[in-house]
CSV table of N, CA and C in Angstrom, one decimal:
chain,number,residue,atom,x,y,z
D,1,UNK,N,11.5,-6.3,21.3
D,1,UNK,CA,11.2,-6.8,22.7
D,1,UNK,C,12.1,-6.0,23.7
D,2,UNK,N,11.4,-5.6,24.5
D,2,UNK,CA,12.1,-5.1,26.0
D,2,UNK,C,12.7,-6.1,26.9
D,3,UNK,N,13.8,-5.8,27.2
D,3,UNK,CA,14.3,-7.2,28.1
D,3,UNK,C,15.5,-6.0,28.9
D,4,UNK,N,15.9,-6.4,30.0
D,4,UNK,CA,16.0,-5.7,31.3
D,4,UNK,C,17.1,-5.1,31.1
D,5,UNK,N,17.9,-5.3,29.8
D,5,UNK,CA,19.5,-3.9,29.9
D,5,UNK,C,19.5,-3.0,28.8
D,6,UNK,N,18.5,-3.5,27.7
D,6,UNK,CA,18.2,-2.5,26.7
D,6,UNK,C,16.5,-2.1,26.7
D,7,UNK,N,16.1,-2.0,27.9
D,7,UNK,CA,14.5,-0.9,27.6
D,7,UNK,C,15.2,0.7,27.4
D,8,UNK,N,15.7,1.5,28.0
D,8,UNK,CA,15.7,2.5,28.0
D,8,UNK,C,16.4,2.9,26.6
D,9,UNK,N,17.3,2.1,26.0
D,9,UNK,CA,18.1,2.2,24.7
D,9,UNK,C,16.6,1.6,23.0
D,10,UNK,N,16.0,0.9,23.7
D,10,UNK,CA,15.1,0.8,22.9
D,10,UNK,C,14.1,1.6,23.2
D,11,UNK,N,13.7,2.3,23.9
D,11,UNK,CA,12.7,3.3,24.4
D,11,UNK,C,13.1,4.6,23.9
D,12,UNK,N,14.2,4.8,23.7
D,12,UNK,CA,14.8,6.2,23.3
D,12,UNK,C,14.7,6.4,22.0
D,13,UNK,N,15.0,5.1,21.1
D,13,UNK,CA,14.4,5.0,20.2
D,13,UNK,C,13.1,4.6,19.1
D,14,UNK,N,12.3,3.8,20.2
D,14,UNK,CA,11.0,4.2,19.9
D,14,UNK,C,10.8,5.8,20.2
D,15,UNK,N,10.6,6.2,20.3
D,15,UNK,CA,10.3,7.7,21.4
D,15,UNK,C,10.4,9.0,19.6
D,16,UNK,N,11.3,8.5,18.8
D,16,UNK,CA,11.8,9.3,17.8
D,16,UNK,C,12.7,10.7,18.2
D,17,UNK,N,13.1,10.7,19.3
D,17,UNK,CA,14.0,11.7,19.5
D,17,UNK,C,15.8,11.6,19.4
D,18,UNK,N,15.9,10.6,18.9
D,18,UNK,CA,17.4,10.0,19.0
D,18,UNK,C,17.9,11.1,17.4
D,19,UNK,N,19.5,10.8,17.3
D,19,UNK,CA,20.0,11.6,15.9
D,19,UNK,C,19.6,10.8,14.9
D,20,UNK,N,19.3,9.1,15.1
D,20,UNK,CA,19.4,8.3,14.2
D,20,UNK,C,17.6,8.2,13.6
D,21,UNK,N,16.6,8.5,14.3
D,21,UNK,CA,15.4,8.8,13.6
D,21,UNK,C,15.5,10.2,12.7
D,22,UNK,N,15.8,11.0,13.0
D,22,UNK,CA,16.3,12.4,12.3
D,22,UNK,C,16.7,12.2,10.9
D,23,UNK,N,18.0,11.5,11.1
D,23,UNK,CA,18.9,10.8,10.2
D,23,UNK,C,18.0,10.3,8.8
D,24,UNK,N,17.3,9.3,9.9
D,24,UNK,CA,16.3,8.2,9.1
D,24,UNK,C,15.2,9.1,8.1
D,25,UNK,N,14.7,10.3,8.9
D,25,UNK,CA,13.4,11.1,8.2
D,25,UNK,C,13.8,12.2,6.9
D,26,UNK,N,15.1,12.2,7.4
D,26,UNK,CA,16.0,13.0,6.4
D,26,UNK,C,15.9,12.2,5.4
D,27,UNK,N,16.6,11.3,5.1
D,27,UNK,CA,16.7,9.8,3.9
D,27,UNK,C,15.7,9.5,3.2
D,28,UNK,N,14.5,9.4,4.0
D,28,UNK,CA,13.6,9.2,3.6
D,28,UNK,C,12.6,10.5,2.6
D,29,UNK,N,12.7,11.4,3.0
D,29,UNK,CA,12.7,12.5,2.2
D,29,UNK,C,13.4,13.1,0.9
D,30,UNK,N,14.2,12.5,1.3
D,30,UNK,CA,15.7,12.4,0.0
D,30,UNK,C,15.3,11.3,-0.7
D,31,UNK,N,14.7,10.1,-0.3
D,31,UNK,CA,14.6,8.9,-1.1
D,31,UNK,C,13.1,9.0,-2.1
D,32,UNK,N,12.3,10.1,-1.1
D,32,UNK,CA,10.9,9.9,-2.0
D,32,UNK,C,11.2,11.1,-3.1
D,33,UNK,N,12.0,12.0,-3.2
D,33,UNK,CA,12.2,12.8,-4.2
D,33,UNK,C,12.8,11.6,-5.3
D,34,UNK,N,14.0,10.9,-4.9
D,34,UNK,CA,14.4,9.9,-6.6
D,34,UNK,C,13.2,9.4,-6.7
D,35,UNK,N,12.5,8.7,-5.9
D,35,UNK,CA,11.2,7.9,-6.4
D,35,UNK,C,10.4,8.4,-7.4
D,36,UNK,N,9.9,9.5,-7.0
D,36,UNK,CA,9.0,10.6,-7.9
D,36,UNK,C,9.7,10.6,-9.2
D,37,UNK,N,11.0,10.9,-9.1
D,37,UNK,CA,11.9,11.0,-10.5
D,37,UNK,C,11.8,10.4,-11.7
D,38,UNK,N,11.2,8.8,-10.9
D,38,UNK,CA,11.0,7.5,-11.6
D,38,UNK,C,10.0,7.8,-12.4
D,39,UNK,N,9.1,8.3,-11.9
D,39,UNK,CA,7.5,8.2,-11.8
D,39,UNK,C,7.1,6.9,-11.1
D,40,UNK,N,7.2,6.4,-10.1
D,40,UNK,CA,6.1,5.5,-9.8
D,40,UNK,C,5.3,6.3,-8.6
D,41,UNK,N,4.3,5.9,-8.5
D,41,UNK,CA,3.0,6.6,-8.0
D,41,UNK,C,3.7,6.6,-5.9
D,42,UNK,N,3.2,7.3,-5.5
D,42,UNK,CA,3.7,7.5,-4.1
D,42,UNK,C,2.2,8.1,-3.2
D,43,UNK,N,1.5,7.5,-2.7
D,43,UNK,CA,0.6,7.1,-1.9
D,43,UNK,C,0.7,8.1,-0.9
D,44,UNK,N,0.5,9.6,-0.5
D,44,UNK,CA,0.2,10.0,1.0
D,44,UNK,C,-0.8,10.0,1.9
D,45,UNK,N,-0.7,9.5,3.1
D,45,UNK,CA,-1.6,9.1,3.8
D,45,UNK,C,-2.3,10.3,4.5
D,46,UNK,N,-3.5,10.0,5.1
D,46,UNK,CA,-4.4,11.1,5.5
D,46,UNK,C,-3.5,11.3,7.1
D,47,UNK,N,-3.0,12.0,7.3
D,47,UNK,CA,-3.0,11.7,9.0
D,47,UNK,C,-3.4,12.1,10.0
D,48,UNK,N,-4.8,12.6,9.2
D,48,UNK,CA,-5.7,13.2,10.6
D,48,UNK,C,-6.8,11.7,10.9
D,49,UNK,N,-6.4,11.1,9.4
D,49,UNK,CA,-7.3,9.3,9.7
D,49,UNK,C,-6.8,8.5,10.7
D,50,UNK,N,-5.2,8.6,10.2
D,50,UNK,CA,-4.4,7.0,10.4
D,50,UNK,C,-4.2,7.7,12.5
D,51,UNK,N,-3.9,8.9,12.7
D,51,UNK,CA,-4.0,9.5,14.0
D,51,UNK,C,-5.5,8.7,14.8
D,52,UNK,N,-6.4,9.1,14.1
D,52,UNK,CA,-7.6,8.7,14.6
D,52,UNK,C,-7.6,7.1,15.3
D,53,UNK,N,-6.6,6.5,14.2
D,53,UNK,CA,-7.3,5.0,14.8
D,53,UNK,C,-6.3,4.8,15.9
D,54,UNK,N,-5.3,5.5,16.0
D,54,UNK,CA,-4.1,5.2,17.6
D,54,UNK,C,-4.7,4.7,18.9
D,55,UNK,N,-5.5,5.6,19.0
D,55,UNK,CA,-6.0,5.2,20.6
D,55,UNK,C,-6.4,3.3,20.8
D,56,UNK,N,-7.1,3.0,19.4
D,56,UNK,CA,-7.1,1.4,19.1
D,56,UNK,C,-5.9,0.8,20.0
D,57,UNK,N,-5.1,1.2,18.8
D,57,UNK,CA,-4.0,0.8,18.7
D,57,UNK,C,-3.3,0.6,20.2
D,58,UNK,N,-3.0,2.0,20.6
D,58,UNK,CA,-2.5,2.1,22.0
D,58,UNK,C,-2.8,1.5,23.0
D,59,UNK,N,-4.3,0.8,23.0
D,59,UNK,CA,-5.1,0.3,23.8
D,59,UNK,C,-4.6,-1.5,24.0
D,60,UNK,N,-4.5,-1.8,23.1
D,60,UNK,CA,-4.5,-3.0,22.5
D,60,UNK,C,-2.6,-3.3,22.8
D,61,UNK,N,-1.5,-2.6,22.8
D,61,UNK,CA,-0.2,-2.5,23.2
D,61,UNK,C,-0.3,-2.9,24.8
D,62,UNK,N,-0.9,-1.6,25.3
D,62,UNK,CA,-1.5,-1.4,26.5
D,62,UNK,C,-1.1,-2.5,27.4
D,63,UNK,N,-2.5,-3.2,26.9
D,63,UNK,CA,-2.5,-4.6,27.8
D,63,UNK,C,-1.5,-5.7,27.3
D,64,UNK,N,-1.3,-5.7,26.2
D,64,UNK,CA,-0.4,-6.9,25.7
D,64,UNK,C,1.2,-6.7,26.6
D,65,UNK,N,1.7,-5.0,26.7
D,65,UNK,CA,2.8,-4.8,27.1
D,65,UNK,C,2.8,-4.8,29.0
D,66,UNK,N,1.6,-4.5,29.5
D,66,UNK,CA,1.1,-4.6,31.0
D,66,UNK,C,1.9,-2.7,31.6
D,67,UNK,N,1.1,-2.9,32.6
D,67,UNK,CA,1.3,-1.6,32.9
D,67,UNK,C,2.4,-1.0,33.3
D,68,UNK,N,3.6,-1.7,33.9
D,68,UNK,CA,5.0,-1.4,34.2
D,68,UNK,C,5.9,-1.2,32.9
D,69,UNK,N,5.7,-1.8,31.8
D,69,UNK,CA,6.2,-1.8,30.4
D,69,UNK,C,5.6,-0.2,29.6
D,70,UNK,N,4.2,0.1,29.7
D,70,UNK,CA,3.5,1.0,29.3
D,70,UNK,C,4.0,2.6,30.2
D,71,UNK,N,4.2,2.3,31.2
D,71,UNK,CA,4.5,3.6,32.2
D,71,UNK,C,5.8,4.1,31.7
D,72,UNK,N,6.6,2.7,31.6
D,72,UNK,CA,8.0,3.3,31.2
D,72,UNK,C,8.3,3.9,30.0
D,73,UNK,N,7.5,3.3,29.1
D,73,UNK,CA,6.8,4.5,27.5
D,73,UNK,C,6.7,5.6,27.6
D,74,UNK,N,5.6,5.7,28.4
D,74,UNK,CA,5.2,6.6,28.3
D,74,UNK,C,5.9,7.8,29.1
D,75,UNK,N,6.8,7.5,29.7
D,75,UNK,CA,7.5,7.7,30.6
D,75,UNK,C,9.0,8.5,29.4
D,76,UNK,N,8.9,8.3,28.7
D,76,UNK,CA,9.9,8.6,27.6
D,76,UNK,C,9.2,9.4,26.6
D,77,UNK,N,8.5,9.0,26.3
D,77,UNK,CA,7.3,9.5,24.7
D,77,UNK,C,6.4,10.4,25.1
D,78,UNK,N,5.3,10.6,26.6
D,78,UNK,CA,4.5,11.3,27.1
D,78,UNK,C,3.7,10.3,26.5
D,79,UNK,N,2.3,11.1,27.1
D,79,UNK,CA,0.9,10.6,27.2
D,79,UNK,C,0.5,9.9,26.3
D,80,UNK,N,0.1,8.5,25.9
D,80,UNK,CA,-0.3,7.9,24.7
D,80,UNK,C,-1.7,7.8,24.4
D,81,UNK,N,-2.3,7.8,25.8
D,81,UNK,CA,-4.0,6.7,25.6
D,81,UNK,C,-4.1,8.0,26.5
């Protein structure tokens, strides 16, 4: 939730530009290599699909978030919809 002293600190980190998403995509890369090690099965997703359905998605934030919440997003992240 956005509330009026941490948007821009929560916005920086939605956005995925922070050290701590980096951090996070690193680990996670490192974590699906032990996985595989295991053998249990690891599922990759299409992302020219899961892309496709965003605009839904964005649409539907959109209004729920109203357009002063959405500007400020986008305002951080660039162009969504």
């Amino acid at each position: 939730m956005l509330r009026a002293g941490n948007g821009p600190r929560k916005l920086a980190r939605l956005s995925g530009r922070t050290p701590r998403r980096q951090e996070q995509a690193a680990l996670n890369a490192s974590r699906r290599q032990d996985f595989v090690t295991r053998d249990p099965v690891l599922n990759d997703v299409d992302q020219a699909a899961f892309r496709a359905k965003l605009p839904g998605v964005y649409a539907t934030w959109k209004e729920k978030l109203g357009s002063t919440c959405w500007a400020l997003l986008e305002a951080k992240v660039g162009k969504l919809s």
